[in-house]
Amino acid sequence: MKDVAARAGVGLKTVSRVVNEEPGVTPDTVARVQAAIDALGFRRNDSARLLRTRRTSSVGLVLEDLADPFYAALSRAVEDVARAHGALLFTGSSAEDPRREQELVLAFCARRVDGLVVVPAADDHRYLLPEMEAGVATVFVDRPAGLLDADVVLTDNAGGTREGVAHLVAHGHRRIGFIGDQAVIHTAAERLRGYREAMAEAGLPVRPEWCAMGPTDPGQVRAALDVMLSGPEPVTALFAGNNRVTVTAVRVLSALPRPIALVGFDDFELADLLNPPVTVVAQDAPGLGRSAAQLLFRRLDGVGPGPDGDEPTRIELPARLIPRGSGEIPPS
């Protein structure tokens, strides 16, 4: 900083004000100091800055799989908000492994991130209590924390599924199958609840062979569909519990001699270009990420989101039914 001050012909305090974007410096002086910084290759020492401010201007994001288009959109929205607040975002994928989630979270905390946005894989997050009590702001997104009261931003999974199943009922279907992810996952359990509620509201039975929960790899989904589409009362419509299930279902159903109606939870790329285009219940992935990050930075700024200030906040965003064709096929 002494070298920058000498080259720009200003005092050390002026250099500090320019670097920290403080008021009270004329535009000409800012330009002169910035030119000296560029010429000398000056870089601020963030380690020293941390000792003074106790803030690193960084946040961590832990999600299931960054390669998943849903989480990629969520991550980009968090990054945009972080950038607007002058913060750097660190991101890691838990691969739905509770131990991996904890390792990532604690690794970010060890690097002194100011806050965390977490898509939970674990069902017990009390390991985060010491970090939160030490001042690490934490917001959970897509799923609530386990055994811990904390801020959370969710989608109305049950309500969106009810609307999607009711849409199939309205188009004449009475035998509707459901394939979802593992029931221990909050979003999967909520979507299953929405399916059962919609069927009950329509006065329709749910036969055991019409409902499958578990890993969503293609082999498992194909096996579940084989069961649902065989026997004396095969399903005439399917509700797919996430975009991975939907993609496999499209491949299987396209090879059948008779049409099967399909509604999927989560939109996916090219869904509108298939034949028929796929009807979906779409989440607002960018909205989830943006809301979670905005809530996190309000906490970091000491602004309580609700009237009680420190009380945990729960935000639930609606899902949106997008009719495109596959969900409007009548029973054959």
Tab-separated table of C-alpha atoms in Angstrom:
chain	number	residue	atom	x	y	z
A	1	MET	CA	0.000	0.000	0.000
A	2	LYS	CA	2.943	2.327	0.615
A	3	ASP	CA	4.110	1.738	-2.954
A	4	VAL	CA	0.614	2.433	-4.307
A	5	ALA	CA	0.307	5.597	-2.215
A	6	ALA	CA	3.729	6.841	-3.368
A	7	ARG	CA	2.983	6.165	-7.048
A	8	ALA	CA	-0.452	7.816	-6.876
A	9	GLY	CA	0.768	10.730	-4.764
A	10	VAL	CA	-1.760	10.164	-1.977
A	11	GLY	CA	-1.760	9.048	1.640
A	12	LEU	CA	-2.171	5.488	2.937
A	13	LYS	CA	-5.661	6.294	4.251
A	14	THR	CA	-6.768	7.320	0.762
A	15	VAL	CA	-5.543	4.020	-0.673
A	16	SER	CA	-7.452	2.181	2.069
A	17	ARG	CA	-10.625	4.112	1.278
A	18	VAL	CA	-10.377	3.325	-2.424
A	19	VAL	CA	-9.679	-0.374	-1.845
A	20	ASN	CA	-12.587	-0.676	0.597
A	21	GLU	CA	-14.910	1.457	-1.584
A	22	GLU	CA	-15.443	3.993	1.191
A	23	PRO	CA	-16.900	7.461	0.483
A	24	GLY	CA	-14.983	10.735	0.617
A	25	VAL	CA	-12.616	10.241	-2.329
A	26	THR	CA	-12.964	12.209	-5.562
A	27	PRO	CA	-13.397	10.277	-8.836
A	28	ASP	CA	-10.066	11.613	-10.141
A	29	THR	CA	-8.239	10.357	-7.042
A	30	VAL	CA	-9.979	6.968	-7.275
A	31	ALA	CA	-8.861	6.667	-10.896
A	32	ARG	CA	-5.294	7.625	-9.997
A	33	VAL	CA	-5.108	5.120	-7.142
A	34	GLN	CA	-6.660	2.392	-9.275
A	35	ALA	CA	-4.138	3.055	-12.032
A	36	ALA	CA	-1.303	2.688	-9.500
A	37	ILE	CA	-2.810	-0.552	-8.196
A	38	ASP	CA	-3.039	-1.950	-11.733
A	39	ALA	CA	0.487	-0.874	-12.620
A	40	LEU	CA	2.030	-2.413	-9.498
A	41	GLY	CA	-0.107	-5.572	-9.524
A	42	PHE	CA	-1.359	-4.857	-5.994
A	43	ARG	CA	-3.649	-7.495	-4.496
A	44	ARG	CA	-5.558	-7.080	-1.255
A	45	ASN	CA	-4.533	-9.539	1.486
A	46	ASP	CA	-7.853	-11.110	2.434
A	47	SER	CA	-6.248	-13.095	5.262
A	48	ALA	CA	-5.252	-9.848	6.946
A	49	ARG	CA	-8.674	-8.390	6.200
A	50	LEU	CA	-10.293	-11.394	7.929
A	51	LEU	CA	-8.359	-10.666	11.126
A	52	ARG	CA	-9.742	-7.128	11.148
A	53	THR	CA	-13.336	-7.644	10.001
A	54	ARG	CA	-13.944	-11.291	11.023
A	55	ARG	CA	-15.756	-11.689	7.671
A	56	THR	CA	-14.405	-13.573	4.647
A	57	SER	CA	-17.031	-12.432	2.113
A	58	SER	CA	-17.545	-16.077	1.170
A	59	VAL	CA	-20.426	-18.527	1.515
A	60	GLY	CA	-20.713	-22.279	0.997
A	61	LEU	CA	-23.370	-24.190	-0.949
A	62	VAL	CA	-23.853	-27.929	-0.427
A	63	LEU	CA	-26.306	-29.650	-2.773
A	64	GLU	CA	-27.057	-33.151	-4.021
A	65	ASP	CA	-25.475	-33.097	-7.483
A	66	LEU	CA	-24.280	-30.045	-9.380
A	67	ALA	CA	-24.646	-31.998	-12.654
A	68	ASP	CA	-28.431	-32.214	-12.130
A	69	PRO	CA	-30.059	-29.391	-14.154
A	70	PHE	CA	-32.376	-28.554	-11.230
A	71	TYR	CA	-29.472	-28.016	-8.831
A	72	ALA	CA	-27.400	-26.257	-11.492
A	73	ALA	CA	-30.145	-23.617	-11.842
A	74	LEU	CA	-30.449	-23.332	-8.063
A	75	SER	CA	-26.684	-22.945	-7.698
A	76	ARG	CA	-26.492	-20.221	-10.351
A	77	ALA	CA	-29.174	-18.213	-8.551
A	78	VAL	CA	-27.289	-18.469	-5.230
A	79	GLU	CA	-24.094	-17.389	-6.978
A	80	ASP	CA	-25.792	-14.362	-8.548
A	81	VAL	CA	-27.037	-13.151	-5.157
A	82	ALA	CA	-23.649	-13.810	-3.536
A	83	ARG	CA	-21.884	-11.853	-6.280
A	84	ALA	CA	-24.276	-8.930	-5.829
A	85	HIS	CA	-23.212	-8.867	-2.166
A	86	GLY	CA	-19.511	-9.010	-3.063
A	87	ALA	CA	-19.142	-12.582	-1.812
A	88	LEU	CA	-17.440	-15.631	-3.293
A	89	LEU	CA	-19.387	-18.914	-3.499
A	90	PHE	CA	-17.871	-22.335	-2.764
A	91	THR	CA	-19.960	-25.291	-3.989
A	92	GLY	CA	-19.848	-29.034	-3.306
A	93	SER	CA	-22.039	-32.072	-4.097
A	94	SER	CA	-23.057	-34.458	-1.314
A	95	ALA	CA	-24.215	-37.245	-3.693
A	96	GLU	CA	-27.081	-37.843	-1.225
A	97	ASP	CA	-24.499	-39.140	1.296
A	98	PRO	CA	-24.955	-37.779	4.860
A	99	ARG	CA	-21.285	-38.288	5.714
A	100	ARG	CA	-20.175	-36.474	2.580
A	101	GLU	CA	-22.576	-33.636	3.407
A	102	GLN	CA	-21.117	-33.250	6.899
A	103	GLU	CA	-17.541	-33.358	5.562
A	104	LEU	CA	-18.299	-30.587	3.062
A	105	VAL	CA	-20.160	-28.411	5.552
A	106	LEU	CA	-17.415	-28.635	8.165
A	107	ALA	CA	-14.709	-28.109	5.534
A	108	PHE	CA	-16.413	-24.875	4.460
A	109	CYS	CA	-16.733	-23.828	8.110
A	110	ALA	CA	-13.030	-24.564	8.669
A	111	ARG	CA	-12.311	-22.113	5.848
A	112	ARG	CA	-14.370	-19.554	7.724
A	113	VAL	CA	-17.245	-19.015	5.307
A	114	ASP	CA	-19.679	-16.416	6.590
A	115	GLY	CA	-22.724	-18.531	5.826
A	116	LEU	CA	-24.064	-21.755	4.353
A	117	VAL	CA	-26.876	-22.777	2.020
A	118	VAL	CA	-27.507	-26.515	2.390
A	119	VAL	CA	-29.647	-29.010	0.478
A	120	PRO	CA	-29.818	-31.674	3.216
A	121	ALA	CA	-28.816	-35.273	2.705
A	122	ALA	CA	-28.629	-36.108	6.425
A	123	ASP	CA	-31.573	-36.485	8.790
A	124	ASP	CA	-29.710	-35.088	11.818
A	125	HIS	CA	-28.072	-31.659	11.536
A	126	ARG	CA	-27.278	-31.051	15.177
A	127	TYR	CA	-23.593	-31.286	14.227
A	128	LEU	CA	-24.075	-27.737	12.876
A	129	LEU	CA	-25.141	-26.242	16.208
A	130	PRO	CA	-21.607	-25.230	17.326
A	131	GLU	CA	-20.980	-23.548	13.959
A	132	MET	CA	-24.298	-21.690	14.009
A	133	GLU	CA	-23.737	-20.592	17.598
A	134	ALA	CA	-20.311	-19.309	16.498
A	135	GLY	CA	-22.056	-17.065	13.966
A	136	VAL	CA	-22.207	-19.082	10.724
A	137	ALA	CA	-25.566	-18.138	9.193
A	138	THR	CA	-27.271	-21.221	7.737
A	139	VAL	CA	-30.254	-21.602	5.426
A	140	PHE	CA	-31.584	-24.960	4.242
A	141	VAL	CA	-33.191	-25.216	0.817
A	142	ASP	CA	-35.371	-27.790	-1.003
A	143	ARG	CA	-35.645	-29.839	2.223
A	144	PRO	CA	-35.807	-28.911	5.923
A	145	ALA	CA	-33.021	-29.592	8.391
A	146	GLY	CA	-33.186	-32.714	10.567
A	147	LEU	CA	-33.584	-32.265	14.348
A	148	LEU	CA	-32.634	-28.597	14.060
A	149	ASP	CA	-34.695	-25.388	13.932
A	150	ALA	CA	-33.306	-23.347	11.062
A	151	ASP	CA	-34.329	-21.134	8.148
A	152	VAL	CA	-35.622	-23.124	5.188
A	153	VAL	CA	-36.916	-22.454	1.660
A	154	LEU	CA	-39.094	-25.178	0.126
A	155	THR	CA	-41.338	-25.978	-2.816
A	156	ASP	CA	-44.948	-26.986	-2.156
A	157	ASN	CA	-44.213	-30.565	-3.250
A	158	ALA	CA	-47.447	-32.091	-1.960
A	159	GLY	CA	-49.604	-29.344	-3.460
A	160	GLY	CA	-47.889	-29.553	-6.837
A	161	THR	CA	-48.316	-33.322	-6.963
A	162	ARG	CA	-51.981	-33.079	-5.961
A	163	GLU	CA	-52.554	-30.700	-8.855
A	164	GLY	CA	-50.733	-32.980	-11.305
A	165	VAL	CA	-52.644	-36.111	-10.259
A	166	ALA	CA	-55.947	-34.214	-10.230
A	167	HIS	CA	-55.144	-33.162	-13.807
A	168	LEU	CA	-54.899	-36.827	-14.820
A	169	VAL	CA	-58.164	-37.599	-13.004
A	170	ALA	CA	-59.857	-34.716	-14.838
A	171	HIS	CA	-58.839	-36.345	-18.133
A	172	GLY	CA	-60.651	-39.559	-17.245
A	173	HIS	CA	-57.954	-41.653	-15.544
A	174	ARG	CA	-58.837	-43.885	-12.605
A	175	ARG	CA	-55.808	-46.182	-12.477
A	176	ILE	CA	-52.859	-43.861	-11.909
A	177	GLY	CA	-49.387	-45.071	-10.972
A	178	PHE	CA	-46.721	-43.211	-8.996
A	179	ILE	CA	-42.940	-43.745	-9.066
A	180	GLY	CA	-40.904	-41.704	-6.590
A	181	ASP	CA	-37.480	-41.465	-5.020
A	182	GLN	CA	-36.518	-43.008	-1.668
A	183	ALA	CA	-39.186	-42.324	0.953
A	184	VAL	CA	-36.624	-41.084	3.501
A	185	ILE	CA	-36.048	-38.022	1.272
A	186	HIS	CA	-38.344	-35.181	2.329
A	187	THR	CA	-39.335	-34.135	-1.198
A	188	ALA	CA	-40.102	-37.732	-2.220
A	189	ALA	CA	-42.250	-38.308	0.870
A	190	GLU	CA	-44.155	-35.051	0.284
A	191	ARG	CA	-44.858	-35.921	-3.352
A	192	LEU	CA	-46.092	-39.369	-2.331
A	193	ARG	CA	-48.391	-37.677	0.189
A	194	GLY	CA	-49.740	-35.391	-2.526
A	195	TYR	CA	-50.420	-38.385	-4.795
A	196	ARG	CA	-52.311	-40.273	-2.076
A	197	GLU	CA	-54.312	-37.187	-1.116
A	198	ALA	CA	-55.326	-36.515	-4.732
A	199	MET	CA	-56.404	-40.117	-5.216
A	200	ALA	CA	-58.389	-40.060	-1.961
A	201	GLU	CA	-60.064	-36.765	-2.906
A	202	ALA	CA	-61.141	-38.364	-6.197
A	203	GLY	CA	-62.438	-41.453	-4.373
A	204	LEU	CA	-59.914	-43.682	-6.143
A	205	PRO	CA	-58.015	-46.637	-4.689
A	206	VAL	CA	-54.223	-46.883	-4.563
A	207	ARG	CA	-53.234	-50.486	-5.205
A	208	PRO	CA	-49.812	-51.572	-3.885
A	209	GLU	CA	-48.612	-52.440	-7.393
A	210	TRP	CA	-49.429	-48.926	-8.600
A	211	CYS	CA	-46.953	-47.214	-6.278
A	212	ALA	CA	-43.153	-47.611	-6.184
A	213	MET	CA	-40.572	-45.771	-4.064
A	214	GLY	CA	-36.821	-46.296	-4.130
A	215	PRO	CA	-33.663	-45.559	-6.112
A	216	THR	CA	-34.448	-43.831	-9.399
A	217	ASP	CA	-31.849	-45.508	-11.602
A	218	PRO	CA	-33.258	-46.627	-14.992
A	219	GLY	CA	-33.317	-50.330	-14.091
A	220	GLN	CA	-35.438	-49.769	-10.979
A	221	VAL	CA	-37.847	-47.473	-12.811
A	222	ARG	CA	-38.253	-49.940	-15.694
A	223	ALA	CA	-38.967	-52.770	-13.246
A	224	ALA	CA	-41.601	-50.694	-11.442
A	225	LEU	CA	-43.239	-49.770	-14.743
A	226	ASP	CA	-43.320	-53.429	-15.837
A	227	VAL	CA	-45.342	-54.253	-12.726
A	228	MET	CA	-47.720	-51.311	-13.150
A	229	LEU	CA	-48.354	-52.006	-16.827
A	230	SER	CA	-49.030	-55.723	-16.440
A	231	GLY	CA	-51.844	-57.703	-14.841
A	232	PRO	CA	-55.608	-57.460	-15.238
A	233	GLU	CA	-55.787	-53.772	-14.177
A	234	PRO	CA	-52.747	-51.951	-15.557
A	235	VAL	CA	-52.403	-48.233	-14.967
A	236	THR	CA	-53.525	-45.889	-17.726
A	237	ALA	CA	-51.524	-42.933	-16.431
A	238	LEU	CA	-48.289	-42.326	-14.528
A	239	PHE	CA	-47.087	-39.571	-12.242
A	240	ALA	CA	-43.277	-39.483	-12.185
A	241	GLY	CA	-41.792	-38.198	-8.929
A	242	ASN	CA	-38.767	-36.395	-10.388
A	243	ASN	CA	-37.071	-35.590	-13.691
A	244	ARG	CA	-34.869	-38.722	-13.644
A	245	VAL	CA	-37.951	-40.936	-13.355
A	246	THR	CA	-39.689	-38.944	-16.084
A	247	VAL	CA	-36.845	-39.377	-18.580
A	248	THR	CA	-36.770	-43.163	-18.089
A	249	ALA	CA	-40.571	-43.312	-18.262
A	250	VAL	CA	-40.568	-41.454	-21.600
A	251	ARG	CA	-38.187	-44.069	-23.031
A	252	VAL	CA	-40.274	-46.996	-21.766
A	253	LEU	CA	-43.695	-45.590	-22.654
A	254	SER	CA	-42.654	-44.565	-26.170
A	255	ALA	CA	-42.118	-48.241	-27.049
A	256	LEU	CA	-45.596	-49.360	-25.925
A	257	PRO	CA	-48.345	-50.139	-28.433
A	258	ARG	CA	-50.932	-48.170	-26.442
A	259	PRO	CA	-50.537	-44.609	-25.143
A	260	ILE	CA	-50.069	-43.988	-21.410
A	261	ALA	CA	-50.621	-40.522	-19.978
A	262	LEU	CA	-47.632	-39.030	-18.146
A	263	VAL	CA	-47.102	-36.101	-15.795
A	264	GLY	CA	-43.639	-35.527	-14.312
A	265	PHE	CA	-42.516	-33.492	-11.311
A	266	ASP	CA	-39.702	-31.131	-12.388
A	267	ASP	CA	-39.308	-29.718	-15.856
A	268	PHE	CA	-36.359	-30.823	-17.976
A	269	GLU	CA	-34.600	-29.737	-21.156
A	270	LEU	CA	-36.368	-30.577	-24.460
A	271	ALA	CA	-39.499	-31.807	-22.634
A	272	ASP	CA	-41.578	-29.549	-24.902
A	273	LEU	CA	-40.028	-31.011	-28.074
A	274	LEU	CA	-40.785	-34.698	-27.445
A	275	ASN	CA	-43.699	-36.515	-29.059
A	276	PRO	CA	-45.953	-35.953	-27.249
A	277	PRO	CA	-44.528	-32.998	-25.326
A	278	VAL	CA	-44.283	-33.848	-21.622
A	279	THR	CA	-46.690	-32.299	-19.140
A	280	VAL	CA	-44.831	-31.347	-15.958
A	281	VAL	CA	-45.223	-29.836	-12.518
A	282	ALA	CA	-42.386	-27.317	-12.575
A	283	GLN	CA	-40.469	-26.049	-9.596
A	284	ASP	CA	-38.901	-22.601	-9.570
A	285	ALA	CA	-35.292	-23.741	-9.038
A	286	PRO	CA	-33.829	-20.244	-9.536
A	287	GLY	CA	-36.484	-18.883	-7.160
A	288	LEU	CA	-35.488	-21.409	-4.488
A	289	GLY	CA	-31.813	-20.505	-4.788
A	290	ARG	CA	-32.465	-16.778	-4.916
A	291	SER	CA	-34.824	-16.825	-1.907
A	292	ALA	CA	-32.415	-18.936	0.149
A	293	ALA	CA	-29.431	-16.698	-0.654
A	294	GLN	CA	-31.363	-13.492	0.011
A	295	LEU	CA	-32.500	-14.891	3.350
A	296	LEU	CA	-28.903	-15.845	4.166
A	297	PHE	CA	-27.542	-12.358	3.466
A	298	ARG	CA	-30.347	-10.737	5.462
A	299	ARG	CA	-29.227	-12.893	8.375
A	300	LEU	CA	-25.592	-11.894	7.791
A	301	ASP	CA	-26.612	-8.231	7.753
A	302	GLY	CA	-28.447	-8.711	11.041
A	303	VAL	CA	-31.868	-8.145	9.529
A	304	GLY	CA	-34.435	-10.585	10.909
A	305	PRO	CA	-36.723	-11.839	8.120
A	306	GLY	CA	-39.795	-11.982	10.390
A	307	PRO	CA	-41.357	-9.919	13.196
A	308	ASP	CA	-39.523	-11.972	15.814
A	309	GLY	CA	-36.152	-11.404	14.168
A	310	ASP	CA	-34.248	-14.434	15.387
A	311	GLU	CA	-37.027	-16.987	14.908
A	312	PRO	CA	-36.410	-19.499	12.080
A	313	THR	CA	-38.184	-18.575	8.851
A	314	ARG	CA	-39.964	-21.017	6.533
A	315	ILE	CA	-40.638	-19.944	2.938
A	316	GLU	CA	-42.675	-22.214	0.640
A	317	LEU	CA	-42.825	-21.495	-3.083
A	318	PRO	CA	-45.642	-22.831	-5.286
A	319	ALA	CA	-45.118	-25.374	-8.072
A	320	ARG	CA	-46.700	-24.801	-11.498
A	321	LEU	CA	-48.537	-27.291	-13.732
A	322	ILE	CA	-47.511	-26.944	-17.404
A	323	PRO	CA	-49.890	-28.939	-19.694
A	324	ARG	CA	-48.141	-29.899	-22.917
A	325	GLY	CA	-49.767	-33.070	-24.241
A	326	SER	CA	-48.586	-36.205	-22.433
A	327	GLY	CA	-50.784	-35.505	-19.404
A	328	GLU	CA	-53.854	-34.913	-21.545
A	329	ILE	CA	-53.937	-38.338	-23.225
A	330	PRO	CA	-57.251	-40.027	-22.340
A	331	PRO	CA	-57.446	-43.635	-21.084
A	332	SER	CA	-57.223	-46.122	-23.927
